[in-house]
Amino acid sequence: MALPAASVSQALVSAEQDLARHLPSTTALEQAETAGLGLYTRAEIGYLAPPGSEDAPRLRLFTQVLSPQWAVRLLTEHAQGATDTQLEEVIAWALQQEYFRAPGSRRCIHFGGAEFIDFYFPGSE
C-alpha cells in the first residue's frame, strides 16, 4: 500500500511555526527575502522523459536552498491559497532554474510524489 504524498502546504506551515519560535520578530517573508528557503525531501525529481530513461523522474533524497526569489514566490503563492499541486509546480520551476541549471530550457522538470518534505529557513536555527 502506497503512503499518501507529503503536503507542501503543511510543511510550509511547520517551517513558519519553527521560525516564529526561533526568531519571533521576523516574518517568514522577511527571512525568505534575505536567506531563501531550504528544502529537504524524498520525492520524484527529474526531467519529464520517457519512463526508464536516464533523465526520467525518480525518487531522490534531495536538499537544496531555494534563492530568495523562489522562496518568496513559494510563500506568497501559499499565502494566496495555492494547492499542493500548484506549489509543487513552483518548486519544479525553481529546481529547473537553480539546481538543474536549465534556465530557458524547453525541458520540463517534474517534482512530486514526496514521501516527506521539510522546509527550513537558513540561519534561523
Tab-separated table of N, CA and C in Angstrom:
chain	number	residue	atom	x	y	z
A	1	MET	N	0.853	-1.181	0.000
A	1	MET	CA	0.000	0.000	0.000
A	1	MET	C	0.895	1.239	0.000
A	2	ALA	N	0.630	2.167	-0.905
A	2	ALA	CA	1.424	3.394	-1.006
A	2	ALA	C	1.061	4.365	0.108
A	3	LEU	N	2.065	5.061	0.587
A	3	LEU	CA	1.836	6.097	1.577
A	3	LEU	C	1.287	7.336	0.892
A	4	PRO	N	0.451	8.124	1.595
A	4	PRO	CA	-0.010	9.368	0.980
A	4	PRO	C	1.160	10.328	0.802
A	5	ALA	N	1.097	11.118	-0.245
A	5	ALA	CA	2.157	12.084	-0.510
A	5	ALA	C	2.187	13.131	0.589
A	6	ALA	N	3.378	13.610	0.880
A	6	ALA	CA	3.542	14.656	1.882
A	6	ALA	C	2.949	15.961	1.355
A	7	SER	N	2.462	16.786	2.252
A	7	SER	CA	1.824	18.041	1.882
A	7	SER	C	2.816	19.196	1.915
A	8	VAL	N	2.961	19.880	0.789
A	8	VAL	CA	3.825	21.053	0.715
A	8	VAL	C	3.276	22.137	1.642
A	9	SER	N	1.959	22.330	1.615
A	9	SER	CA	1.335	23.351	2.458
A	9	SER	C	1.610	23.110	3.940
A	10	GLN	N	1.441	21.882	4.388
A	10	GLN	CA	1.682	21.566	5.798
A	10	GLN	C	3.146	21.775	6.161
A	11	ALA	N	4.050	21.432	5.260
A	11	ALA	CA	5.480	21.613	5.526
A	11	ALA	C	5.839	23.098	5.619
A	12	LEU	N	5.219	23.939	4.792
A	12	LEU	CA	5.471	25.379	4.865
A	12	LEU	C	4.955	25.956	6.183
A	13	VAL	N	3.776	25.532	6.600
A	13	VAL	CA	3.222	25.998	7.879
A	13	VAL	C	4.141	25.597	9.020
A	14	SER	N	4.633	24.384	8.994
A	14	SER	CA	5.547	23.909	10.041
A	14	SER	C	6.826	24.748	10.079
A	15	ALA	N	7.386	25.059	8.905
A	15	ALA	CA	8.605	25.878	8.852
A	15	ALA	C	8.345	27.273	9.395
A	16	GLU	N	7.191	27.838	9.076
A	16	GLU	CA	6.834	29.165	9.579
A	16	GLU	C	6.683	29.143	11.099
A	17	GLN	N	6.108	28.075	11.632
A	17	GLN	CA	5.965	27.949	13.089
A	17	GLN	C	7.328	27.812	13.762
A	18	ASP	N	8.226	27.038	13.169
A	18	ASP	CA	9.586	26.908	13.711
A	18	ASP	C	10.297	28.252	13.714
A	19	LEU	N	10.148	29.010	12.634
A	19	LEU	CA	10.767	30.328	12.552
A	19	LEU	C	10.224	31.247	13.643
A	20	ALA	N	8.926	31.205	13.870
A	20	ALA	CA	8.307	32.060	14.887
A	20	ALA	C	8.835	31.733	16.288
A	21	ARG	N	9.155	30.468	16.526
A	21	ARG	CA	9.721	30.076	17.832
A	21	ARG	C	11.155	30.576	17.987
A	22	HIS	N	11.932	30.498	16.910
A	22	HIS	CA	13.354	30.856	16.982
A	22	HIS	C	13.617	32.344	16.794
A	23	LEU	N	12.853	32.968	15.915
A	23	LEU	CA	13.032	34.402	15.632
A	23	LEU	C	11.646	35.066	15.624
A	24	PRO	N	11.070	35.273	16.808
A	24	PRO	CA	9.688	35.757	16.870
A	24	PRO	C	9.460	37.124	16.229
A	25	SER	N	10.494	37.924	16.076
A	25	SER	CA	10.302	39.249	15.496
A	25	SER	C	10.492	39.268	13.978
A	26	THR	N	10.708	38.106	13.375
A	26	THR	CA	10.950	38.019	11.933
A	26	THR	C	9.830	37.223	11.271
A	27	THR	N	9.282	37.773	10.182
A	27	THR	CA	8.257	37.029	9.448
A	27	THR	C	8.929	36.073	8.462
A	28	ALA	N	8.153	35.104	8.015
A	28	ALA	CA	8.676	34.141	7.040
A	28	ALA	C	9.110	34.845	5.754
A	29	LEU	N	8.321	35.806	5.297
A	29	LEU	CA	8.694	36.517	4.068
A	29	LEU	C	9.974	37.322	4.247
A	30	GLU	N	10.143	37.954	5.395
A	30	GLU	CA	11.377	38.703	5.649
A	30	GLU	C	12.591	37.780	5.619
A	31	GLN	N	12.468	36.644	6.266
A	31	GLN	CA	13.577	35.691	6.299
A	31	GLN	C	13.855	35.135	4.905
A	32	ALA	N	12.788	34.832	4.163
A	32	ALA	CA	12.945	34.300	2.810
A	32	ALA	C	13.607	35.317	1.885
A	33	GLU	N	13.285	36.595	2.077
A	33	GLU	CA	13.866	37.648	1.230
A	33	GLU	C	15.373	37.770	1.416
A	34	THR	N	15.865	37.405	2.588
A	34	THR	CA	17.297	37.548	2.839
A	34	THR	C	18.071	36.240	2.723
A	35	ALA	N	17.473	35.135	3.144
A	35	ALA	CA	18.222	33.879	3.209
A	35	ALA	C	17.686	32.770	2.320
A	36	GLY	N	16.550	32.981	1.684
A	36	GLY	CA	15.961	31.915	0.887
A	36	GLY	C	15.204	30.934	1.763
A	37	LEU	N	14.984	29.752	1.237
A	37	LEU	CA	14.237	28.721	1.941
A	37	LEU	C	14.861	27.367	1.636
A	38	GLY	N	15.219	26.637	2.681
A	38	GLY	CA	15.801	25.313	2.499
A	38	GLY	C	14.729	24.271	2.249
A	39	LEU	N	15.017	23.333	1.390
A	39	LEU	CA	14.118	22.239	1.032
A	39	LEU	C	14.860	20.932	1.273
A	40	TYR	N	14.251	20.051	2.063
A	40	TYR	CA	14.794	18.715	2.293
A	40	TYR	C	13.648	17.753	2.049
A	41	THR	N	13.828	16.824	1.112
A	41	THR	CA	12.718	15.963	0.726
A	41	THR	C	13.201	14.639	0.153
A	42	ARG	N	12.292	13.710	0.101
A	42	ARG	CA	12.455	12.489	-0.696
A	42	ARG	C	11.246	12.486	-1.610
A	43	ALA	N	11.516	12.773	-2.885
A	43	ALA	CA	10.428	12.957	-3.844
A	43	ALA	C	10.878	12.517	-5.232
A	44	GLU	N	9.909	12.424	-6.124
A	44	GLU	CA	10.205	12.144	-7.526
A	44	GLU	C	10.674	13.444	-8.162
A	45	ILE	N	11.919	13.454	-8.628
A	45	ILE	CA	12.512	14.644	-9.215
A	45	ILE	C	13.271	14.225	-10.469
A	46	GLY	N	13.127	14.992	-11.520
A	46	GLY	CA	13.879	14.745	-12.745
A	46	GLY	C	13.214	15.415	-13.923
A	47	TYR	N	13.812	15.263	-15.088
A	47	TYR	CA	13.228	15.807	-16.312
A	47	TYR	C	12.029	14.968	-16.709
A	48	LEU	N	11.046	15.610	-17.315
A	48	LEU	CA	9.948	14.848	-17.888
A	48	LEU	C	10.514	14.125	-19.097
A	49	ALA	N	10.591	12.818	-19.015
A	49	ALA	CA	11.205	11.997	-20.051
A	49	ALA	C	10.509	10.642	-20.052
A	50	PRO	N	10.690	9.878	-21.100
A	50	PRO	CA	10.067	8.551	-21.133
A	50	PRO	C	10.530	7.699	-19.942
A	51	PRO	N	9.614	6.900	-19.387
A	51	PRO	CA	9.997	6.032	-18.273
A	51	PRO	C	11.191	5.158	-18.637
A	52	GLY	N	12.088	5.004	-17.699
A	52	GLY	CA	13.261	4.174	-17.904
A	52	GLY	C	14.452	4.917	-18.468
A	53	SER	N	14.234	6.112	-18.983
A	53	SER	CA	15.375	6.866	-19.498
A	53	SER	C	16.181	7.410	-18.331
A	54	GLU	N	17.414	7.750	-18.593
A	54	GLU	CA	18.321	8.234	-17.551
A	54	GLU	C	17.809	9.504	-16.885
A	55	ASP	N	17.099	10.345	-17.633
A	55	ASP	CA	16.641	11.629	-17.125
A	55	ASP	C	15.263	11.584	-16.476
A	56	ALA	N	14.570	10.460	-16.577
A	56	ALA	CA	13.200	10.380	-16.059
A	56	ALA	C	13.167	10.656	-14.554
A	57	PRO	N	12.049	11.230	-14.083
A	57	PRO	CA	11.938	11.461	-12.641
A	57	PRO	C	12.071	10.149	-11.877
A	58	ARG	N	12.767	10.238	-10.770
A	58	ARG	CA	12.899	9.071	-9.905
A	58	ARG	C	12.950	9.556	-8.466
A	59	LEU	N	12.699	8.669	-7.563
A	59	LEU	CA	12.703	9.012	-6.150
A	59	LEU	C	14.115	9.377	-5.725
A	60	ARG	N	14.279	10.586	-5.214
A	60	ARG	CA	15.601	11.067	-4.793
A	60	ARG	C	15.502	11.684	-3.402
A	61	LEU	N	16.548	11.500	-2.633
A	61	LEU	CA	16.723	12.244	-1.399
A	61	LEU	C	17.424	13.525	-1.796
A	62	PHE	N	16.865	14.657	-1.433
A	62	PHE	CA	17.274	15.903	-2.050
A	62	PHE	C	17.280	17.048	-1.045
A	63	THR	N	18.353	17.838	-1.067
A	63	THR	CA	18.448	19.041	-0.247
A	63	THR	C	18.894	20.193	-1.142
A	64	GLN	N	18.193	21.316	-1.048
A	64	GLN	CA	18.519	22.488	-1.857
A	64	GLN	C	17.994	23.727	-1.143
A	65	VAL	N	18.787	24.774	-1.128
A	65	VAL	CA	18.297	26.061	-0.625
A	65	VAL	C	17.802	26.844	-1.831
A	66	LEU	N	16.513	27.169	-1.816
A	66	LEU	CA	15.926	27.957	-2.885
A	66	LEU	C	16.319	29.413	-2.687
A	67	SER	N	16.619	30.093	-3.760
A	67	SER	CA	17.023	31.501	-3.687
A	67	SER	C	15.880	32.336	-3.117
A	68	PRO	N	16.212	33.535	-2.623
A	68	PRO	CA	15.160	34.410	-2.109
A	68	PRO	C	14.020	34.629	-3.113
A	69	GLN	N	14.344	34.776	-4.377
A	69	GLN	CA	13.313	34.983	-5.399
A	69	GLN	C	12.273	33.864	-5.380
A	70	TRP	N	12.741	32.626	-5.399
A	70	TRP	CA	11.820	31.482	-5.439
A	70	TRP	C	11.185	31.232	-4.084
A	71	ALA	N	11.908	31.481	-3.000
A	71	ALA	CA	11.344	31.310	-1.659
A	71	ALA	C	10.163	32.246	-1.451
A	72	VAL	N	10.339	33.507	-1.840
A	72	VAL	CA	9.259	34.489	-1.694
A	72	VAL	C	8.064	34.096	-2.566
A	73	ARG	N	8.337	33.659	-3.784
A	73	ARG	CA	7.237	33.249	-4.663
A	73	ARG	C	6.465	32.079	-4.069
A	74	LEU	N	7.176	31.096	-3.544
A	74	LEU	CA	6.525	29.934	-2.954
A	74	LEU	C	5.670	30.337	-1.751
A	75	LEU	N	6.219	31.151	-0.858
A	75	LEU	CA	5.471	31.590	0.324
A	75	LEU	C	4.282	32.473	-0.046
A	76	THR	N	4.458	33.327	-1.050
A	76	THR	CA	3.370	34.203	-1.479
A	76	THR	C	2.226	33.388	-2.073
A	77	GLU	N	2.561	32.435	-2.925
A	77	GLU	CA	1.510	31.605	-3.521
A	77	GLU	C	0.813	30.765	-2.460
A	78	HIS	N	1.568	30.291	-1.479
A	78	HIS	CA	0.963	29.541	-0.378
A	78	HIS	C	-0.018	30.426	0.385
A	79	ALA	N	0.396	31.656	0.685
A	79	ALA	CA	-0.468	32.592	1.419
A	79	ALA	C	-1.729	32.940	0.627
A	80	GLN	N	-1.636	32.875	-0.695
A	80	GLN	CA	-2.787	33.183	-1.544
A	80	GLN	C	-3.679	31.968	-1.781
A	81	GLY	N	-3.372	30.847	-1.124
A	81	GLY	CA	-4.244	29.676	-1.190
A	81	GLY	C	-3.941	28.684	-2.289
A	82	ALA	N	-2.733	28.699	-2.820
A	82	ALA	CA	-2.372	27.741	-3.872
A	82	ALA	C	-2.493	26.305	-3.351
A	83	THR	N	-2.840	25.404	-4.240
A	83	THR	CA	-2.935	23.988	-3.893
A	83	THR	C	-1.533	23.379	-3.814
A	84	ASP	N	-1.439	22.189	-3.254
A	84	ASP	CA	-0.145	21.499	-3.217
A	84	ASP	C	0.399	21.274	-4.617
A	85	THR	N	-0.465	20.952	-5.570
A	85	THR	CA	-0.018	20.745	-6.950
A	85	THR	C	0.580	22.031	-7.518
A	86	GLN	N	-0.048	23.163	-7.249
A	86	GLN	CA	0.477	24.441	-7.728
A	86	GLN	C	1.807	24.768	-7.049
A	87	LEU	N	1.919	24.466	-5.762
A	87	LEU	CA	3.170	24.715	-5.050
A	87	LEU	C	4.279	23.805	-5.562
A	88	GLU	N	3.935	22.560	-5.894
A	88	GLU	CA	4.922	21.641	-6.472
A	88	GLU	C	5.428	22.174	-7.815
A	89	GLU	N	4.559	22.817	-8.584
A	89	GLU	CA	4.979	23.406	-9.860
A	89	GLU	C	5.971	24.543	-9.640
A	90	VAL	N	5.756	25.349	-8.607
A	90	VAL	CA	6.702	26.417	-8.287
A	90	VAL	C	8.054	25.805	-7.916
A	91	ILE	N	8.031	24.759	-7.110
A	91	ILE	CA	9.281	24.090	-6.722
A	91	ILE	C	9.980	23.530	-7.963
A	92	ALA	N	9.212	22.925	-8.868
A	92	ALA	CA	9.798	22.377	-10.101
A	92	ALA	C	10.477	23.475	-10.911
A	93	TRP	N	9.835	24.625	-11.054
A	93	TRP	CA	10.447	25.742	-11.794
A	93	TRP	C	11.712	26.217	-11.097
A	94	ALA	N	11.659	26.308	-9.777
A	94	ALA	CA	12.845	26.747	-9.026
A	94	ALA	C	13.997	25.773	-9.240
A	95	LEU	N	13.704	24.480	-9.181
A	95	LEU	CA	14.756	23.479	-9.373
A	95	LEU	C	15.299	23.530	-10.801
A	96	GLN	N	14.428	23.786	-11.765
A	96	GLN	CA	14.892	23.890	-13.149
A	96	GLN	C	15.894	25.034	-13.278
A	97	GLN	N	15.625	26.146	-12.642
A	97	GLN	CA	16.483	27.321	-12.748
A	97	GLN	C	17.753	27.196	-11.910
A	98	GLU	N	17.638	26.614	-10.724
A	98	GLU	CA	18.733	26.693	-9.766
A	98	GLU	C	19.527	25.402	-9.578
A	99	TYR	N	18.896	24.270	-9.698
A	99	TYR	CA	19.616	23.011	-9.485
A	99	TYR	C	20.026	22.385	-10.804
A	100	PHE	N	19.070	22.231	-11.695
A	100	PHE	CA	19.368	21.598	-12.972
A	100	PHE	C	20.046	22.567	-13.927
A	101	ARG	N	20.087	23.839	-13.548
A	101	ARG	CA	20.774	24.886	-14.318
A	101	ARG	C	20.327	24.883	-15.772
A	102	ALA	N	19.027	24.897	-15.952
A	102	ALA	CA	18.486	24.880	-17.303
A	102	ALA	C	17.543	26.055	-17.528
A	103	PRO	N	17.979	27.298	-17.203
A	103	PRO	CA	17.089	28.428	-17.443
A	103	PRO	C	16.734	28.540	-18.919
A	104	GLY	N	15.473	28.752	-19.177
A	104	GLY	CA	15.032	28.901	-20.554
A	104	GLY	C	14.930	27.597	-21.326
A	105	SER	N	15.282	26.493	-20.695
A	105	SER	CA	15.233	25.203	-21.375
A	105	SER	C	13.791	24.819	-21.667
A	106	ARG	N	13.603	24.134	-22.762
A	106	ARG	CA	12.271	23.616	-23.079
A	106	ARG	C	11.995	22.315	-22.324
A	107	ARG	N	13.024	21.744	-21.722
A	107	ARG	CA	12.839	20.508	-20.963
A	107	ARG	C	12.237	20.865	-19.613
A	108	CYS	N	11.178	20.197	-19.259
A	108	CYS	CA	10.480	20.496	-18.014
A	108	CYS	C	10.942	19.567	-16.901
A	109	ILE	N	10.937	20.102	-15.711
A	109	ILE	CA	11.302	19.340	-14.522
A	109	ILE	C	10.030	18.880	-13.825
A	110	HIS	N	10.068	17.668	-13.329
A	110	HIS	CA	8.959	17.142	-12.529
A	110	HIS	C	9.388	17.125	-11.067
A	111	PHE	N	8.502	17.598	-10.201
A	111	PHE	CA	8.676	17.462	-8.761
A	111	PHE	C	7.325	17.043	-8.217
A	112	GLY	N	7.287	15.929	-7.504
A	112	GLY	CA	6.023	15.466	-6.920
A	112	GLY	C	6.209	14.144	-6.217
A	113	GLY	N	5.104	13.628	-5.712
A	113	GLY	CA	5.114	12.330	-5.052
A	113	GLY	C	6.044	12.267	-3.860
A	114	ALA	N	6.134	13.359	-3.112
A	114	ALA	CA	7.062	13.404	-1.980
A	114	ALA	C	6.642	12.434	-0.879
A	115	GLU	N	7.595	11.621	-0.441
A	115	GLU	CA	7.369	10.759	0.725
A	115	GLU	C	7.406	11.607	1.988
A	116	PHE	N	8.314	12.572	1.998
A	116	PHE	CA	8.349	13.565	3.070
A	116	PHE	C	8.931	14.837	2.490
A	117	ILE	N	8.580	15.942	3.125
A	117	ILE	CA	9.112	17.224	2.695
A	117	ILE	C	9.246	18.110	3.921
A	118	ASP	N	10.374	18.786	3.975
A	118	ASP	CA	10.655	19.663	5.112
A	118	ASP	C	11.262	20.948	4.563
A	119	PHE	N	10.780	22.064	5.058
A	119	PHE	CA	11.364	23.357	4.718
A	119	PHE	C	12.007	23.935	5.953
A	120	TYR	N	13.032	24.729	5.745
A	120	TYR	CA	13.680	25.411	6.863
A	120	TYR	C	14.225	26.743	6.364
A	121	PHE	N	14.370	27.674	7.281
A	121	PHE	CA	14.914	28.984	6.947
A	121	PHE	C	16.382	28.996	7.354
A	122	PRO	N	17.289	29.044	6.377
A	122	PRO	CA	18.729	29.052	6.701
A	122	PRO	C	19.062	30.201	7.643
A	123	GLY	N	19.855	29.892	8.647
A	123	GLY	CA	20.287	30.920	9.597
A	123	GLY	C	19.323	31.165	10.733
A	124	SER	N	18.188	30.463	10.749
A	124	SER	CA	17.223	30.695	11.825
A	124	SER	C	17.287	29.647	12.920
A	125	GLU	N	18.162	28.649	12.746
A	125	GLU	CA	18.216	27.543	13.720
A	125	GLU	C	18.838	28.011	15.027
